[in-house]
PDB file of C-alpha atoms in Angstrom:
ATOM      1  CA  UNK A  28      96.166  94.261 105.507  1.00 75.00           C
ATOM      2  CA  UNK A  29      93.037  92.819 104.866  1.00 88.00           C
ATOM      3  CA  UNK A  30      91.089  92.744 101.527  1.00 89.00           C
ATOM      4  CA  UNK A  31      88.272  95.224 103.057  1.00 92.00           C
ATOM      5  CA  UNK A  32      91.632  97.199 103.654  1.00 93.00           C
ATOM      6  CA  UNK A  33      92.857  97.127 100.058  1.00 94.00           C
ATOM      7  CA  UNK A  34      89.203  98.027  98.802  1.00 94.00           C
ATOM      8  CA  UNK A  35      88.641 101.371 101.023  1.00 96.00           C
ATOM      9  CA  UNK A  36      91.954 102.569  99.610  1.00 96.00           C
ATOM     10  CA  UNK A  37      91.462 101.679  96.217  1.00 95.00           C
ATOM     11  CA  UNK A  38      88.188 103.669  96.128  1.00 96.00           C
ATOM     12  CA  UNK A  39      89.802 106.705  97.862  1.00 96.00           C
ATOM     13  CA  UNK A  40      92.941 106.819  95.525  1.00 92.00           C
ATOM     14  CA  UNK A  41      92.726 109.390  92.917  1.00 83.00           C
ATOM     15  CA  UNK A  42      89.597 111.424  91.389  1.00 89.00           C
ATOM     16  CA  UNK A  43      86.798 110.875  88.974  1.00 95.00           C
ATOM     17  CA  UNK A  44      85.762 107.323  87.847  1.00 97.00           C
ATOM     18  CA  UNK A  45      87.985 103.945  89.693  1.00 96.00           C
ATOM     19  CA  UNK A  46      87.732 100.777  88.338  1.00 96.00           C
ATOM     20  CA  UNK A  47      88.535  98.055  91.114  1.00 95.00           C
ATOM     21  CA  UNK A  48      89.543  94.811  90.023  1.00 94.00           C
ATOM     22  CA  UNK A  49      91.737  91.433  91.351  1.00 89.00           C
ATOM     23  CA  UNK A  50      94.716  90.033  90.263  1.00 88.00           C
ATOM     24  CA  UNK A  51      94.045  86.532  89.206  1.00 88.00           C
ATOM     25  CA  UNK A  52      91.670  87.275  85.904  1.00 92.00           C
ATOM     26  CA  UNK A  53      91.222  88.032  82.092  1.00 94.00           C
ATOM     27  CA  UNK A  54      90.164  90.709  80.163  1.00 95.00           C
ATOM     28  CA  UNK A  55      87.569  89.731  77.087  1.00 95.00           C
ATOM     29  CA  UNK A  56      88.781  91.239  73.677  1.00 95.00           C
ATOM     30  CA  UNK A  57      86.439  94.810  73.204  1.00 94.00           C
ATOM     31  CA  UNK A  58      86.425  94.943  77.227  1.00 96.00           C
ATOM     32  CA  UNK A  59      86.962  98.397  77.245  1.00 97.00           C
ATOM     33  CA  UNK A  60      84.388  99.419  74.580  1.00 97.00           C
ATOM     34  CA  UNK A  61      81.645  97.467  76.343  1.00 96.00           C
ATOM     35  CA  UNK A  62      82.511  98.765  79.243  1.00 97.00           C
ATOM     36  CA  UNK A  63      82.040 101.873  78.029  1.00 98.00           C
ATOM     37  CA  UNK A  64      78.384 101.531  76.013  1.00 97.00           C
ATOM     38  CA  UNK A  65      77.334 100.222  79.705  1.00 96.00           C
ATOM     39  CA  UNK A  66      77.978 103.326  81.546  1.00 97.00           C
ATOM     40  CA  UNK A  67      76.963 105.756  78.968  1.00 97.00           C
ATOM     41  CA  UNK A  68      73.822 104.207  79.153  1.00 96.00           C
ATOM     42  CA  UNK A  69      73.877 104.023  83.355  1.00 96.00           C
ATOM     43  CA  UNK A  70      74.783 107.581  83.596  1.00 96.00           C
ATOM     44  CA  UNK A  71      71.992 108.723  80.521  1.00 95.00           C
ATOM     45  CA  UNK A  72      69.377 107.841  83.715  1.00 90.00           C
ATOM     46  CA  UNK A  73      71.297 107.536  86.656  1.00 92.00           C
ATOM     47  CA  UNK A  74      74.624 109.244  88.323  1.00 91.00           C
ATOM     48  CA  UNK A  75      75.091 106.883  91.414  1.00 93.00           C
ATOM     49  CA  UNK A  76      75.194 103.217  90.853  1.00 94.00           C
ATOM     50  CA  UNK A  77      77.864 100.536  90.798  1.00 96.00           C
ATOM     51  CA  UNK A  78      78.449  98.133  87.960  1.00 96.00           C
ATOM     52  CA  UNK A  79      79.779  94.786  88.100  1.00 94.00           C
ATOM     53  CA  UNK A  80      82.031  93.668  85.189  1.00 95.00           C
ATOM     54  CA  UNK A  81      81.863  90.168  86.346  1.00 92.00           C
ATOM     55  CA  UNK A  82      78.886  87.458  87.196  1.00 86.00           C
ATOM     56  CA  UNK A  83      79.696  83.710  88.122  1.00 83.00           C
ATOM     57  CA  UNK A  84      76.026  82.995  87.964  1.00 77.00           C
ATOM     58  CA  UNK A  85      73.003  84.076  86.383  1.00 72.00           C
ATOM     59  CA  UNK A  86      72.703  87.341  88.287  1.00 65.00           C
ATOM     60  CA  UNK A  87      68.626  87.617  88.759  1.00 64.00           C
ATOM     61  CA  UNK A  88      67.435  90.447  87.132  1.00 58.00           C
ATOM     62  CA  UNK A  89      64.551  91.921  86.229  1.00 59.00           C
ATOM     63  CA  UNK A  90      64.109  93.100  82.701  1.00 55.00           C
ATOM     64  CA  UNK A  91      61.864  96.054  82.452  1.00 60.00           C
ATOM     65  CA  UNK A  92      64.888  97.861  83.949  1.00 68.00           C
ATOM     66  CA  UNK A  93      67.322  96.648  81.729  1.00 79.00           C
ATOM     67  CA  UNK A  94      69.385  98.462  78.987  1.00 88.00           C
ATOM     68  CA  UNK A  95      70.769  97.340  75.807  1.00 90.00           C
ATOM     69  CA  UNK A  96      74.022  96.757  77.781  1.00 92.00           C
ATOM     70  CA  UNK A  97      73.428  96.425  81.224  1.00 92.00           C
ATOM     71  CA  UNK A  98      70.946  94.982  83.305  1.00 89.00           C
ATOM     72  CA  UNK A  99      70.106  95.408  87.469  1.00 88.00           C
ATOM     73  CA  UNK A 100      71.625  92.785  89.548  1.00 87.00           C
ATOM     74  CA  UNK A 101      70.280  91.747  92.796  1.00 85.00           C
ATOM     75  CA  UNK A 102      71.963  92.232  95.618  1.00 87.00           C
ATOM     76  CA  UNK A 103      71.120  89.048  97.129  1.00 85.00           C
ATOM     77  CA  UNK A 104      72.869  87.308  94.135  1.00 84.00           C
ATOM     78  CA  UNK A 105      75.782  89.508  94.197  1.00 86.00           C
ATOM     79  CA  UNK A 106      79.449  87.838  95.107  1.00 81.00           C
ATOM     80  CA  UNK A 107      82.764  88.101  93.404  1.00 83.00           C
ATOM     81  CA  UNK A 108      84.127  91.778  93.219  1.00 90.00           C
ATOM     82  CA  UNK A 109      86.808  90.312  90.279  1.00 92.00           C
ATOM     83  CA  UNK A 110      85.736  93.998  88.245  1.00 95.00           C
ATOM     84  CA  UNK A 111      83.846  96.638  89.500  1.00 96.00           C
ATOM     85  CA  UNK A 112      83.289 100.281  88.440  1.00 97.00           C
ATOM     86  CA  UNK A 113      82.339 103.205  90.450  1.00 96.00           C
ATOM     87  CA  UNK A 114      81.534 106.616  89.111  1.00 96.00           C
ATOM     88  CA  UNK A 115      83.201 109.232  91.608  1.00 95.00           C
ATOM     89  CA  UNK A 116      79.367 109.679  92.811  1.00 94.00           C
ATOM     90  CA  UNK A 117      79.866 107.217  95.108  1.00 95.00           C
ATOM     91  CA  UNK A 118      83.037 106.163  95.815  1.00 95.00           C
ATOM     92  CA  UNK A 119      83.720 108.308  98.933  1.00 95.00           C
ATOM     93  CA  UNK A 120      80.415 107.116 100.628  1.00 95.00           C
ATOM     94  CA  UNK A 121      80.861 103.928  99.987  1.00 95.00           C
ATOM     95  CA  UNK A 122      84.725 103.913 101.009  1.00 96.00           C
ATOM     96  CA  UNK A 123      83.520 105.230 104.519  1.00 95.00           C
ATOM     97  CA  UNK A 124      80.434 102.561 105.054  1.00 95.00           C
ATOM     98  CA  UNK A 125      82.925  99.459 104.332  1.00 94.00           C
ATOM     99  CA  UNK A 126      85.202 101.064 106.621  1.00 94.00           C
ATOM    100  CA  UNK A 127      83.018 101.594 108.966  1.00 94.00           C
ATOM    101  CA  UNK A 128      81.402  97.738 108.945  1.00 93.00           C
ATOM    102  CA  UNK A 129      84.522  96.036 107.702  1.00 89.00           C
ATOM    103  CA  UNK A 130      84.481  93.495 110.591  1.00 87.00           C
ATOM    104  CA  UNK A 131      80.475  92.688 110.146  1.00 86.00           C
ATOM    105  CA  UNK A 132      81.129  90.959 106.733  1.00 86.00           C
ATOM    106  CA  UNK A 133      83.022  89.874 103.542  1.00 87.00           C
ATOM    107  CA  UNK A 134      83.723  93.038 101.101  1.00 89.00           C
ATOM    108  CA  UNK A 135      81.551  91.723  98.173  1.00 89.00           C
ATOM    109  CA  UNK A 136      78.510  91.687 100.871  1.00 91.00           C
ATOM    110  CA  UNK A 137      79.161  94.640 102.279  1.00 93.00           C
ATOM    111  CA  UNK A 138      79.067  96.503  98.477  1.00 94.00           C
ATOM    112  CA  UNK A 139      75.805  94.787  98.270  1.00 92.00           C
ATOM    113  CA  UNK A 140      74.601  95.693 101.270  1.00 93.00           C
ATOM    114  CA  UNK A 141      75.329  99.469 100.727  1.00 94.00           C
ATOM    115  CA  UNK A 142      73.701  99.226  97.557  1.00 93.00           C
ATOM    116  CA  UNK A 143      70.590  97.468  99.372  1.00 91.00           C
ATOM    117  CA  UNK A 144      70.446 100.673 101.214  1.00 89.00           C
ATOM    118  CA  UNK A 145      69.815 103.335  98.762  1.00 78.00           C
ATOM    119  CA  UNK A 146      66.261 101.479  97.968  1.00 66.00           C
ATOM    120  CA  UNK A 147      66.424 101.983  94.234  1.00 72.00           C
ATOM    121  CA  UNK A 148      68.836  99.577  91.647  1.00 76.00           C
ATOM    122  CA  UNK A 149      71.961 100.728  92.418  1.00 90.00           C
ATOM    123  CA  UNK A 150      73.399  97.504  91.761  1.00 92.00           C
ATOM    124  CA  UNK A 151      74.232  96.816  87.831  1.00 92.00           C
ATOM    125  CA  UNK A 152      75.789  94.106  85.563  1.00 91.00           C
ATOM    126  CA  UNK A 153      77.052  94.272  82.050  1.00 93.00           C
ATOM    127  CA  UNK A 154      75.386  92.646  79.603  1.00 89.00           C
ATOM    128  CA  UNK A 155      77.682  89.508  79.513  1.00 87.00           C
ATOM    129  CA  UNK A 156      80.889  89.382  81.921  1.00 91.00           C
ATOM    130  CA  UNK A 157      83.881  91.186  80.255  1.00 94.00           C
ATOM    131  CA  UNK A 158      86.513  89.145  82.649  1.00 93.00           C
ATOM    132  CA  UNK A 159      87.227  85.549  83.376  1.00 91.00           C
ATOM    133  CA  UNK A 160      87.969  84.727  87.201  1.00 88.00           C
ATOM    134  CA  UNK A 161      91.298  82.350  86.289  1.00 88.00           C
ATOM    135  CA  UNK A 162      92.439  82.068  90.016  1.00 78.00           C
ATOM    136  CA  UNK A 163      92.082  79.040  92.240  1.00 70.00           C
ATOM    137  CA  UNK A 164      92.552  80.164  95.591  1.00 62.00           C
ATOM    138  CA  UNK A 165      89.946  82.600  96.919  1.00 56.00           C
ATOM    139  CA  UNK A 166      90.572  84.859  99.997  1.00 55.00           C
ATOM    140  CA  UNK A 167      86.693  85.275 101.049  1.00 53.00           C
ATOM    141  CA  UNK A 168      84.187  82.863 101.587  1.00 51.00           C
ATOM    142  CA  UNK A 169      84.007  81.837  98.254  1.00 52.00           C
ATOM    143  CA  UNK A 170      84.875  77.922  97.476  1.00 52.00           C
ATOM    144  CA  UNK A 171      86.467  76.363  95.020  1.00 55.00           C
ATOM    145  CA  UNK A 172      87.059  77.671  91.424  1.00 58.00           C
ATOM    146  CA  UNK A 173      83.887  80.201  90.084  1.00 73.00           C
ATOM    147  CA  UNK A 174      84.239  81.061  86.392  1.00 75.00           C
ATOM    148  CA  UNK A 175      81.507  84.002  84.618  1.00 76.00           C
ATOM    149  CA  UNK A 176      78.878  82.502  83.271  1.00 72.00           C
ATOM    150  CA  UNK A 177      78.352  84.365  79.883  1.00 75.00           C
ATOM    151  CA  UNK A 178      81.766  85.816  78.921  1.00 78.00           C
ATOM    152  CA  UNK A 179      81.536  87.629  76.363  1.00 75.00           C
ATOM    153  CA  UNK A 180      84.299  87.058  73.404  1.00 74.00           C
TER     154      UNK A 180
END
């Protein structure tokens, strides 16, 4: 079963609001609560977008669109699905286009590609990352050991 695989059916299991996330990280202290100010504030504008709980680098954003505590990430600087949420708004579409184009690329491109798509920031970041990537081994295309730039703590 491949990790494309393991995504669709993660985003198709259950109702409302999924949060995806790997095995090999950490959860910040006050995850949860931050977590929660950054979707309020998504969904006060906004009911289809995805948010990224995690950034290895600085994710290239553009402030006049930012909130108090989350900001748009580019798609082109997007990699590293370690925690994602999805508002039910999307997941089903979303589910079917990495199905469908599972064998044209990685699963973190293909979320970013979708989101590319819908020509508006769809794409979003918490303000700080609220997980630590602690595994070694990586199963994309991703080298080497990549650790979030500004955890929070």
């Amino acid at each position: 079963v491949s990790f494309v695989d393991n995504y669709v059916r993660a985003l198709r299991h259950g109702d409302g609001d999924v949060i995806v996330c790997e095995d090999d990280l950490e959860f910040t202290p006050g995850w949860i609560k931050r977590l929660k100010a950054g979707v309020g504030e998504l969904r006060a504008h906004r009911s289809r977008f995805v948010l990224s709980m995690y950034a290895p680098w600085h994710p290239g954003w553009t402030w006049r669109r930012s909130g108090k505590h989350h900001r748009p990430y580019r798609t082109s600087r997007f990699f590293g699905t370690q925690a994602m949420f999805y508002p039910a708004s999307v997941r089903e579409e979303l589910a079917d286009y990495m199905e469908e184009h599972r064998r044209q690329k990685p699963g973190d491109l293909l979320i970013s590609q979708w989101c590319d798509a819908h020509h508006a920031p769809t794409l979003f970041l918490l303000r700080g990352s609220v997980v630590q990537h602690v595994g070694s081994v990586s199963t994309g295309l991703g080298s080497g050991r990549h650790r979030a730039w500004n955890l929070l703590s």
